Short mmCIF file of C-alpha atoms and ligand atoms in Angstrom, two decimals:
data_model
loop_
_atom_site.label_atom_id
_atom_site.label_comp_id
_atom_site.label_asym_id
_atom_site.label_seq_id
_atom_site.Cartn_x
_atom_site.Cartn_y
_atom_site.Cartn_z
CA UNK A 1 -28.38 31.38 28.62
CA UNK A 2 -27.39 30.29 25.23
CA UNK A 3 -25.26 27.49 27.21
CA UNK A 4 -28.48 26.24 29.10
CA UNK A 5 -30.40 25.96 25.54
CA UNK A 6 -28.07 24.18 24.19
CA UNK A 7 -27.36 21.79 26.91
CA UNK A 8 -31.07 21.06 26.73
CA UNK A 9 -30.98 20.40 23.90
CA UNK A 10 -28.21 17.76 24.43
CA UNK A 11 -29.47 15.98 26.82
CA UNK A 12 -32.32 15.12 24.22
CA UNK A 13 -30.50 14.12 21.21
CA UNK A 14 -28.56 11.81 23.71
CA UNK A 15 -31.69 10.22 24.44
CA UNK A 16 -32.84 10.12 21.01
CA UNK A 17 -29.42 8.32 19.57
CA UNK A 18 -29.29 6.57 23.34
CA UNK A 19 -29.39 3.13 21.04
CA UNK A 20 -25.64 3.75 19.52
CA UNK A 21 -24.67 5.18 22.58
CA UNK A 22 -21.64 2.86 22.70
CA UNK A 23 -19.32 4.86 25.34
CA UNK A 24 -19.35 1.35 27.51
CA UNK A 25 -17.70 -0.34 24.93
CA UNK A 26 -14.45 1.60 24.66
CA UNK A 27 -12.01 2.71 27.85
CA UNK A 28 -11.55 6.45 27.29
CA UNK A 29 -9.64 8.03 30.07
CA UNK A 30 -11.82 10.16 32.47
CA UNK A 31 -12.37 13.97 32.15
CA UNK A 32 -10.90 13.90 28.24
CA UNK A 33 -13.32 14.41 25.19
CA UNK A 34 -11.98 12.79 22.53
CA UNK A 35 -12.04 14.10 18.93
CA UNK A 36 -9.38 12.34 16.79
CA UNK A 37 -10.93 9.28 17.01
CA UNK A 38 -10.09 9.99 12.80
CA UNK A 39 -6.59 9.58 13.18
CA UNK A 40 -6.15 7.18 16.02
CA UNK A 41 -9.55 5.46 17.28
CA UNK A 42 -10.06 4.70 20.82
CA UNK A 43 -9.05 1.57 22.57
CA UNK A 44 -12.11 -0.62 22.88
CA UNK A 45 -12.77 -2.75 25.82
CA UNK A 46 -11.20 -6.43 25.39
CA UNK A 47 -8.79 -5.13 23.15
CA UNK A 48 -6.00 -5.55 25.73
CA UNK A 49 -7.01 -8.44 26.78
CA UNK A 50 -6.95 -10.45 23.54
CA UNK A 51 -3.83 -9.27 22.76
CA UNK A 52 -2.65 -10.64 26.37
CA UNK A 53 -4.12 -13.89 25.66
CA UNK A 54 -2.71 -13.86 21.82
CA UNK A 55 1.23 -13.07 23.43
CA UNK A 56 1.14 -15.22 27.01
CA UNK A 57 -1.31 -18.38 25.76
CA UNK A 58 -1.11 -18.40 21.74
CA UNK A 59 2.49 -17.31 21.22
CA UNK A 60 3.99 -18.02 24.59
CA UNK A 61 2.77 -21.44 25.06
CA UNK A 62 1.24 -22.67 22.31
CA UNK A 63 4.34 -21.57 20.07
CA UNK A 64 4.28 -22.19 16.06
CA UNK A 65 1.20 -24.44 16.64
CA UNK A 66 -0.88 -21.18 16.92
CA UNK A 67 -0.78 -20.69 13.36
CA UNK A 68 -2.98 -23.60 12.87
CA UNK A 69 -4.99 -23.82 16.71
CA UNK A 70 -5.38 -20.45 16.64
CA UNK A 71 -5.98 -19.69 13.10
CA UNK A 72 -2.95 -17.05 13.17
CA UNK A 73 -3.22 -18.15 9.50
CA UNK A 74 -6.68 -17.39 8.40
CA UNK A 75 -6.85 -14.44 10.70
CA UNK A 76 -6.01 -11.66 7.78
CA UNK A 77 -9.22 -13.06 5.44
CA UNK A 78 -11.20 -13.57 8.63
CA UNK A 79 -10.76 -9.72 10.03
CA UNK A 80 -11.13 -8.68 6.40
CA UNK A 81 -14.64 -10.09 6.19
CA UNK A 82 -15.87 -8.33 9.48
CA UNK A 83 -14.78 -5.24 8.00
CA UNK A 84 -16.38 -6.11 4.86
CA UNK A 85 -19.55 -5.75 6.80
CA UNK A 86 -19.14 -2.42 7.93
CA UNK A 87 -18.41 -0.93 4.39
CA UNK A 88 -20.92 -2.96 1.98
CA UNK A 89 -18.71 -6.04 0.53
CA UNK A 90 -20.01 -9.29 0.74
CA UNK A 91 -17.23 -11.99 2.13
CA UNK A 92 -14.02 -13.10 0.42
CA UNK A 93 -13.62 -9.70 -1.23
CA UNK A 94 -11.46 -8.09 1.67
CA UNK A 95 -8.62 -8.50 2.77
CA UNK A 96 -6.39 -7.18 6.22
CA UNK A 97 -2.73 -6.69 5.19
CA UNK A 98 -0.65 -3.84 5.20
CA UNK A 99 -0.61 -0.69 5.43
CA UNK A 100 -2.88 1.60 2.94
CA UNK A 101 -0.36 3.39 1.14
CA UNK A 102 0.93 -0.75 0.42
CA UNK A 103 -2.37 -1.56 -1.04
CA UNK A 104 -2.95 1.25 -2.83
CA UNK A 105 -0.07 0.56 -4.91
CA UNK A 106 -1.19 -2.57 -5.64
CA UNK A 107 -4.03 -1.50 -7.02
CA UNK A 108 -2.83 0.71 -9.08
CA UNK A 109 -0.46 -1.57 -10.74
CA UNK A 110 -3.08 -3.87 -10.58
CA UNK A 111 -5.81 -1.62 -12.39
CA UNK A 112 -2.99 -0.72 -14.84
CA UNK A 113 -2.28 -4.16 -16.20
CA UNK A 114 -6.53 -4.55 -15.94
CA UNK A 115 -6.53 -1.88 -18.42
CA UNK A 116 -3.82 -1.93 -21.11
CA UNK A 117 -3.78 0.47 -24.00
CA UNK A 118 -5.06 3.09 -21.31
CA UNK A 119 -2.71 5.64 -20.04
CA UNK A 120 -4.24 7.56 -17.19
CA UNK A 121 -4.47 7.85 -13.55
CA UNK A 122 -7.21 10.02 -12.20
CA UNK A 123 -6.73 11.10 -8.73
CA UNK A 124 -7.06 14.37 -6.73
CA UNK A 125 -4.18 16.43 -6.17
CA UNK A 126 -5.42 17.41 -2.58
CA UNK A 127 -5.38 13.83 -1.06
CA UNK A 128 -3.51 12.89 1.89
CA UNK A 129 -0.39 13.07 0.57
CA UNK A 130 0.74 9.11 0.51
CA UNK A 131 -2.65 8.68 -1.58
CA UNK A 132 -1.02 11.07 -4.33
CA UNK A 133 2.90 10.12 -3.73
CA UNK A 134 1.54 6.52 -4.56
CA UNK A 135 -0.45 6.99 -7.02
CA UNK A 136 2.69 8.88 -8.97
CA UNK A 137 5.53 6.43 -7.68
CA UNK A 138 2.74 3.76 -8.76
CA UNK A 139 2.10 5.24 -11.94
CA UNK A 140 5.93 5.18 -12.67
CA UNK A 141 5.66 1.59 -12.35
CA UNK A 142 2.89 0.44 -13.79
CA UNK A 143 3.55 3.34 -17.08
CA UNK A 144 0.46 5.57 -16.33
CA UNK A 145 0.50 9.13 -15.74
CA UNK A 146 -1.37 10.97 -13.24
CA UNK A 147 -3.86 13.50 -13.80
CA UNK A 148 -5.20 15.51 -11.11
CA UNK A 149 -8.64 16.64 -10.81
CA UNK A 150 -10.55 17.10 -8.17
CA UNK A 151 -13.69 14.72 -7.30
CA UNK A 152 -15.96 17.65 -7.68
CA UNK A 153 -15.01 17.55 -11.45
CA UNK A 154 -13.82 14.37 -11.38
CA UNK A 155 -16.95 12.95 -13.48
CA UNK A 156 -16.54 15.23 -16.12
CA UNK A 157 -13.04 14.79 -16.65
CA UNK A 158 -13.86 11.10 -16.60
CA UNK A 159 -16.04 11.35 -19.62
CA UNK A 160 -13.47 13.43 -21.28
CA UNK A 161 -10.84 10.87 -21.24
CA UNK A 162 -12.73 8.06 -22.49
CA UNK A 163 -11.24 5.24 -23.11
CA UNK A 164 -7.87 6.78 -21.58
CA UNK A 165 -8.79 6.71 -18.63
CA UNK A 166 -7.41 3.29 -16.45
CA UNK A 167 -8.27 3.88 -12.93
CA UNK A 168 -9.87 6.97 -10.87
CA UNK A 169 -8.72 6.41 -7.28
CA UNK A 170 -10.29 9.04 -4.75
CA UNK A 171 -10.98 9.15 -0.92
CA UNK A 172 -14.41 8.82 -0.17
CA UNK A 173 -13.91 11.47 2.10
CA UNK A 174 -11.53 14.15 2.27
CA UNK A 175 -9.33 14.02 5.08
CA UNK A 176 -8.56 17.93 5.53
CA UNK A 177 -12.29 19.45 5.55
CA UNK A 178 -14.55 16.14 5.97
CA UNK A 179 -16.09 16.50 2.85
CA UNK A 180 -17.90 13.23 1.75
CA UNK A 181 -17.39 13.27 -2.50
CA UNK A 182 -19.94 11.18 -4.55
CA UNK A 183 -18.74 7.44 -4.68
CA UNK A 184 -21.88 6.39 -6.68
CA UNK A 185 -21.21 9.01 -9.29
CA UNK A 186 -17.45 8.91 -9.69
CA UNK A 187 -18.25 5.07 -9.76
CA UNK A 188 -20.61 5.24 -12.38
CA UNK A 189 -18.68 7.81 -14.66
CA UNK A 190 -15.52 5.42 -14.41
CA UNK A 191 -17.55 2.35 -15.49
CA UNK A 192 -19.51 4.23 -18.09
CA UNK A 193 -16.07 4.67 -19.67
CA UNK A 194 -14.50 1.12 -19.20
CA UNK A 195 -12.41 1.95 -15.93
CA UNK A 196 -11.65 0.92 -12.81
CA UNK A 197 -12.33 2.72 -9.39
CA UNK A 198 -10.53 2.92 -6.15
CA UNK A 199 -11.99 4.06 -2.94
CA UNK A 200 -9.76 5.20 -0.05
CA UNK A 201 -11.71 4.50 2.62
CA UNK A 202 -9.72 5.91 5.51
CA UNK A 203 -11.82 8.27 6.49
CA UNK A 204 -15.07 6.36 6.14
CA UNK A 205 -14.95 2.92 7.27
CA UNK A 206 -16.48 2.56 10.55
CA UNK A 207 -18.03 6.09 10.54
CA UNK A 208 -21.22 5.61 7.65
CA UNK A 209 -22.37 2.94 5.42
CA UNK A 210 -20.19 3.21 2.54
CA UNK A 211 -22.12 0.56 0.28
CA UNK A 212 -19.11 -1.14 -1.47
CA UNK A 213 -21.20 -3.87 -3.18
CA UNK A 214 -24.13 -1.83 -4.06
CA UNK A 215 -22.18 0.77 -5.72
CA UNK A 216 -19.92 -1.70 -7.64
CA UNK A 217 -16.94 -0.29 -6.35
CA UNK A 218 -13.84 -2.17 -8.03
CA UNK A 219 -11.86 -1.71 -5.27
CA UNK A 220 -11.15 -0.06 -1.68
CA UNK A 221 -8.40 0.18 0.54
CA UNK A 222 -8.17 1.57 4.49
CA UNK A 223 -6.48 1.76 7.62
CA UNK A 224 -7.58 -0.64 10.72
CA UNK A 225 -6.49 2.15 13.33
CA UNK A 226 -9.27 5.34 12.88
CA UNK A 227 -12.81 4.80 12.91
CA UNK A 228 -11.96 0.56 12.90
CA UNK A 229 -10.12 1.35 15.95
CA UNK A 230 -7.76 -1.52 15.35
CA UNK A 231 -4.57 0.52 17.39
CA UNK A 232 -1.28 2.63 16.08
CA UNK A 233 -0.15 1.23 13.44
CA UNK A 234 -2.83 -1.55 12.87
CA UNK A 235 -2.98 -3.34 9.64
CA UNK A 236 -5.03 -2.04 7.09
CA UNK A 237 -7.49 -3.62 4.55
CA UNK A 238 -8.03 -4.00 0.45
CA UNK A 239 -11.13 -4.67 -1.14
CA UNK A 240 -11.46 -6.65 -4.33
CA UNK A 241 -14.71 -6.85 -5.88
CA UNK A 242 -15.50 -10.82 -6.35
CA UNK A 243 -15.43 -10.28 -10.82
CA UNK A 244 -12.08 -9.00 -10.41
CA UNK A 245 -10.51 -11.32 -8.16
CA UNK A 246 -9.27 -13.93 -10.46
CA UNK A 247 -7.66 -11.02 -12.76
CA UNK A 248 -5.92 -9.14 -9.80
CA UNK A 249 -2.07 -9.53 -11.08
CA UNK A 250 -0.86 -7.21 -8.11
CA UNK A 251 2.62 -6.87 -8.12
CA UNK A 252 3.89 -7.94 -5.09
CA UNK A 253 3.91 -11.45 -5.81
CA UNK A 254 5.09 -12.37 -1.51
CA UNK A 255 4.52 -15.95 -0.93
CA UNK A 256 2.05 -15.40 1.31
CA UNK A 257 -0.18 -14.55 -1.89
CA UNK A 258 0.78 -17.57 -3.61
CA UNK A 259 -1.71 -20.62 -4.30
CA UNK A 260 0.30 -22.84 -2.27
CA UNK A 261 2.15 -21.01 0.14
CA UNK A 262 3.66 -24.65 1.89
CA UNK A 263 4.49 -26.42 -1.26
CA UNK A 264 7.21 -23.83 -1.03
CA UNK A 265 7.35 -23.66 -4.94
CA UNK A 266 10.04 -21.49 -6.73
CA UNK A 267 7.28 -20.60 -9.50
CA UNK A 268 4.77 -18.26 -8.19
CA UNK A 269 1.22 -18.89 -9.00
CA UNK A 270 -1.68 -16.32 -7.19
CA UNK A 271 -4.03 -17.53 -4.94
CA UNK A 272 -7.40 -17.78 -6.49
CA UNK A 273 -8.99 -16.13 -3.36
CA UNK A 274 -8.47 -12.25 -1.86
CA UNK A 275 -5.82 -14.03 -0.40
CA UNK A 276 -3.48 -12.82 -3.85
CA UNK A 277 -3.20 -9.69 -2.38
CA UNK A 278 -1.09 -10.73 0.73
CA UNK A 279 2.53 -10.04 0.61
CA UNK A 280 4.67 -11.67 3.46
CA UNK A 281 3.99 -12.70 6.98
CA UNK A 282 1.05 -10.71 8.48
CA UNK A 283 1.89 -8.56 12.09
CA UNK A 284 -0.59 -11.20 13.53
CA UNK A 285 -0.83 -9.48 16.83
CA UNK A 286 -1.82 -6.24 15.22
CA UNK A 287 -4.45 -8.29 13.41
CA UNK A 288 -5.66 -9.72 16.60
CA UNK A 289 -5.79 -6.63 18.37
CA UNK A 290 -8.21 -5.41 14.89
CA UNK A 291 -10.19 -8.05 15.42
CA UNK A 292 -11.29 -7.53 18.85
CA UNK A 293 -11.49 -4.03 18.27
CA UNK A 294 -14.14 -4.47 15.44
CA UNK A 295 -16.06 -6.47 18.30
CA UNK A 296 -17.20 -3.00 19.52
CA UNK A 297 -19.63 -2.66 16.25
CA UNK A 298 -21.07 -6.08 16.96
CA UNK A 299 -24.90 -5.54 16.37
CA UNK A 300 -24.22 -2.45 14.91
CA UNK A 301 -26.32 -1.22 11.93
CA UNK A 302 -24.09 1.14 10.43
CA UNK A 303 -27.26 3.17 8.59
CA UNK A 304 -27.66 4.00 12.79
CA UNK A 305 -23.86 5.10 13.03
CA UNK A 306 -23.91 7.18 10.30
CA UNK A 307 -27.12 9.07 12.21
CA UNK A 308 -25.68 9.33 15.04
CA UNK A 309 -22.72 10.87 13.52
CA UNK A 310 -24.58 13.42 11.75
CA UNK A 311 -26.46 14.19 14.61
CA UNK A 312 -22.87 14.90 16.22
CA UNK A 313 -21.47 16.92 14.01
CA UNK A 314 -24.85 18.80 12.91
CA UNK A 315 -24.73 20.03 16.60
CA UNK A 316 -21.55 20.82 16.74
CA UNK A 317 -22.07 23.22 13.88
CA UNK A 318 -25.09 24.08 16.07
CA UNK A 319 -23.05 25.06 19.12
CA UNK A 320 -20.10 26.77 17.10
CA UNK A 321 -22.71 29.21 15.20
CA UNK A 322 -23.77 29.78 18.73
CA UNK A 323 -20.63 30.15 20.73
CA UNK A 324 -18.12 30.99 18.24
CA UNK A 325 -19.97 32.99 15.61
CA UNK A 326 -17.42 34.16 13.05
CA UNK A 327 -15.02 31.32 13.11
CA UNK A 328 -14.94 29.58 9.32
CA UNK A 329 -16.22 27.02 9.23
CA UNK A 330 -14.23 24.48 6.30
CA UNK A 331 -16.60 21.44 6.54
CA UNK A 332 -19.95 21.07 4.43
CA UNK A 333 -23.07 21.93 6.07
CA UNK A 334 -25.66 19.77 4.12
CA UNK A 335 -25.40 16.77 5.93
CA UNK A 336 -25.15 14.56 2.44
CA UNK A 337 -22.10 15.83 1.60
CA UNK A 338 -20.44 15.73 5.60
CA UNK A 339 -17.92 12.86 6.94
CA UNK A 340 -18.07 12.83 10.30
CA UNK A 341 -15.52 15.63 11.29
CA UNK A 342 -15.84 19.31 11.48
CA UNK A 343 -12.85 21.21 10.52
CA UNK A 344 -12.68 25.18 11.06
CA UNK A 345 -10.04 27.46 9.75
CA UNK A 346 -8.09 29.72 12.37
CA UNK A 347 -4.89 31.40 11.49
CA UNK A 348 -3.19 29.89 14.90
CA UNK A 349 -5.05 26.82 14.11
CA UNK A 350 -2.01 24.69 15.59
CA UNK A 351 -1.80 27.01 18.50
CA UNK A 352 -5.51 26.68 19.35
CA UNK A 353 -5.54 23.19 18.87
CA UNK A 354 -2.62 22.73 21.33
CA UNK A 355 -4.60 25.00 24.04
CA UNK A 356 -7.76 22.57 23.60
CA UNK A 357 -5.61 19.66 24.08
CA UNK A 358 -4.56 21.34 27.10
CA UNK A 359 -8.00 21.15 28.40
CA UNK A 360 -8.17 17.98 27.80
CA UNK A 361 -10.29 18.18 23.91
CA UNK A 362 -8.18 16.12 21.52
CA UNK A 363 -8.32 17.38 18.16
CA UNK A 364 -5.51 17.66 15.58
CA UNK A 365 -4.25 20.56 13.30
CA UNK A 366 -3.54 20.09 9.64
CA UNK A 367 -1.96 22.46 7.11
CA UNK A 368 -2.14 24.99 7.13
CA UNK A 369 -4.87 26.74 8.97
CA UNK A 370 -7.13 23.54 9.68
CA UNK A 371 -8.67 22.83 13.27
CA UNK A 372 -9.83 19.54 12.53
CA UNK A 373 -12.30 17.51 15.06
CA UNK A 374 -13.14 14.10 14.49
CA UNK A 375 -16.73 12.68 15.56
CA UNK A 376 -16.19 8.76 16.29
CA UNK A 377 -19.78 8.14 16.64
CA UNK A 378 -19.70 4.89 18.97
CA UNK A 379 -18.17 6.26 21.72
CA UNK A 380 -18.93 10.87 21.96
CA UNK A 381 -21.87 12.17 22.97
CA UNK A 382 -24.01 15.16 22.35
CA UNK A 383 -22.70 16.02 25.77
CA UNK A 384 -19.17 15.99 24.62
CA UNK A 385 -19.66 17.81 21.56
CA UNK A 386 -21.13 20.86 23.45
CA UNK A 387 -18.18 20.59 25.80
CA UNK A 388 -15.92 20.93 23.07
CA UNK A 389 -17.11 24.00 21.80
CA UNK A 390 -17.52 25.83 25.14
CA UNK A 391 -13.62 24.71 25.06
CA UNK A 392 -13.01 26.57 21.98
CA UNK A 393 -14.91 29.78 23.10
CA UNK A 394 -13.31 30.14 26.07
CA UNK A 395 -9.42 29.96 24.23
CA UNK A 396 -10.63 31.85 21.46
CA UNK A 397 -12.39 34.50 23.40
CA UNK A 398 -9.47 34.63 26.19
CA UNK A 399 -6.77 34.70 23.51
CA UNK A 400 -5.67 31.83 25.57
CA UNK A 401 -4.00 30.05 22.80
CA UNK A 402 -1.49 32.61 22.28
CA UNK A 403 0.82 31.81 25.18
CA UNK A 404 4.24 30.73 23.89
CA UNK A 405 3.77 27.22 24.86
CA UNK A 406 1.33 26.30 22.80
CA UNK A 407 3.58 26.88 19.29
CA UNK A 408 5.95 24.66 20.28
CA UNK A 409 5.43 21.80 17.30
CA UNK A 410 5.97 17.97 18.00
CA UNK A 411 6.80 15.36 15.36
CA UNK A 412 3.26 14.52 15.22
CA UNK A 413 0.79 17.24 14.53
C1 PLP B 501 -4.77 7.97 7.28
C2 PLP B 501 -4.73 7.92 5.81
C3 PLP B 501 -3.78 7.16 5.15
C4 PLP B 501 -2.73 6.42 5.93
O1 PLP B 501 -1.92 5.64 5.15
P1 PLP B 501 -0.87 4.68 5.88
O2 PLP B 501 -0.32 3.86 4.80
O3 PLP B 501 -1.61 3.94 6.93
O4 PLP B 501 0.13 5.55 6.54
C5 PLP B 501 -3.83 7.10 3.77
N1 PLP B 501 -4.78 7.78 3.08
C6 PLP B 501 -5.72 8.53 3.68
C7 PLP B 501 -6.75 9.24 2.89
C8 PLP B 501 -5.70 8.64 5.07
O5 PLP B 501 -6.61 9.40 5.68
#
């Protein structure tokens, strides 16, 4: 009975969000409800296709000439403006290159000579772990020392530290229990002082409005291959806010970053552009492959994703009070302070998670007792989401995720 409320009640949010109901636009294989679109987004239609044309036309006819004809060159500042879009930064501020963990140690070293005379790094001990292995192998470099604090106390600290302070670098969202921390006021806090700010975006970009520009956000970086959708391993991107461009001395001084990349000059000088923060040669068909994959949020308001999303993982909350009463429930409730997963804490969390993805609902499992379900909101439905959890009562309630085969770990959990 509770399952025929609830589907009812399905069936009308779909029609309600039925405007960024954006399944069509992405190839998800049949009978499979997807919810890791966090760590690995979907494969949007065309994707394959450009990528086809960019190998058998650009590179396999059209040779070196592509760089130029096909604007192989340009592509890294061009892709980094579309996603500049998406999270609030007005073009020429973002660039695609490398990989996150690569751009946030720019930054860092960046920030650091920004901000001489100041001798701390604030960042939050419970990152992903390349966020905090950076920002120490960073700080090593660049002669800061890290502090840890989480971004719940993160503006107090701030004010404590005063003028010490260099750089706070957080995630806009965390990546364990989906909780969204407060940009503006870390932002703020840091500025109030005389620091710099760094937003990991990995979490967010492509999932809410994340309002770069209008929170003054110093910098950003992310990956192209979660919510952006951009493929494994796609490229990710770095944000420079336009005042700070001309004083970004980021230490990886490739030639690609330099003024005059052809004049093939032994003496480095930085571009003037966003385009100082490239390094070497760009994986151009991993940028292609980005770029069509951003096509899917063409006409996209992302104030209409982020609803949508919340509307997701609201019900999903919804249907796991309903269907799995008991089961903790890690993620915030109050929809301001909620990414768009919902992770729940189960003491054979990996076990469970396997047994889902044996039913064909993709989740993940992260240390050490985290069920975590992603909510990419172009392409699941209200639909999905209620599937999901009758999923999870029926291997919870049948003990189903006990049998042997699903503790068996992989490389990738
Ligand atoms: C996914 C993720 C990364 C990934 O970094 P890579 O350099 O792409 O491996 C970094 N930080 C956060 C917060 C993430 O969620």
């Amino acid at each position: 009975m509770v399952d025929a409320a609830l589907a009812a009640r399905a069936r009308s949010l779909d029609e309600e969000h039925h405007d960024t109901d954006l399944r069509g636009r992405f190839r998800l294989p049949a009978g499979t409800t997807y919810l890791d679109g966090n760590s690995l987004g979907a494969l949007p239609v065309g994707v394959a296709e450009a990528v086809a044309d960019a190998v058998t036309r650009q590179w396999g006819n059209d040779l070196i000439a592509s760089w130029n004809t096909a604007d192989w060159w340009g592509a890294s500042a061009r892709v980094g403006d579309r996603i500049g879009a998406l999270v609030g930064s007005a073009p020429g501020q973002v660039l695609v290159a490398d990989s996150t963990s690569v751009n946030l140690f720019k930054v860092v070293v960046a920030a650091a000579r920004m901000r001489p005379g100041r001798d701390i790094l604030l960042t939050d001990g419970d990152s992903f772990p390349t966020d905090v292995h950076i920002a120490e192998g960073a700080a090593r470099v660049a002669g800061l020392v890290v502090e840890r604090v989480s971004p719940a106390d993160a503006p107090a600290r701030i004010a404590e530290l005063g003028d010490r302070l260099a750089l706070a670098a957080y995630s806009s969202v965390d990546y364990r229990t989906g909780e969204l921390w407060d940009l503006p006021a870390i932002t703020r806090a840091a500025h109030d002082v005389g620091a710099l700010v760094c937003w990991d975006l990995c979490h967010s970009a492509g999932a809410m409005e994340v309002g770069l520009d209008d929170h003054d956000a110093d910098f950003a970086v992310g990956c192209g291959y979660k919510y952006l959708n951009g493929g494994p391993g796609a490229p990710a991107f770095i944000h420079v806010a336009a005042q700070h461009i001309s004083s970004f001395d980021q230490p990886l001084t490739g030639w690609n970053g330099h003024a005059e990349p052809f004049a093939m000059s032994p003496d480095y000088a930085p571009a003037p552009t966003i385009e100082r923060a490239r390094v070497g040669t760009p994986p151009v068909l991993g940028v292609l492959a980005l770029e069509a994959a951003l096509k899917a949020f063409d006409g996209v308001g992302m104030a209409g994703v982020r609803r949508r999303s919340l509307a997701l993982t609201g019900f999903f909350l919804e249907c796991v009070d309903a269907l799995v009463p008991g089961i903790v429930v890690a993620s915030p409730r109050d929809d301001a302070r909620r990414g768009s997963q919902v992770s729940l804490r189960h003491p054979h969390a990996y076990a469970v998670v396997q047994a889902l993805i044996a039913r064909r609902v993709i989740g993940d499992f992260r240390e050490p007792d985290i069920i975590r379900l992603g909510f990419a909101p172009l392409y699941l439905t209200h639909a999905d989401v209620l599937r999901a959890a009758e999923h999870l009562r029926e291997v919870l309630g049948t003990r189903e995720f006990a049998r042997p085969e699903f503790s068996v770990r992989g490389a990738v959990t």
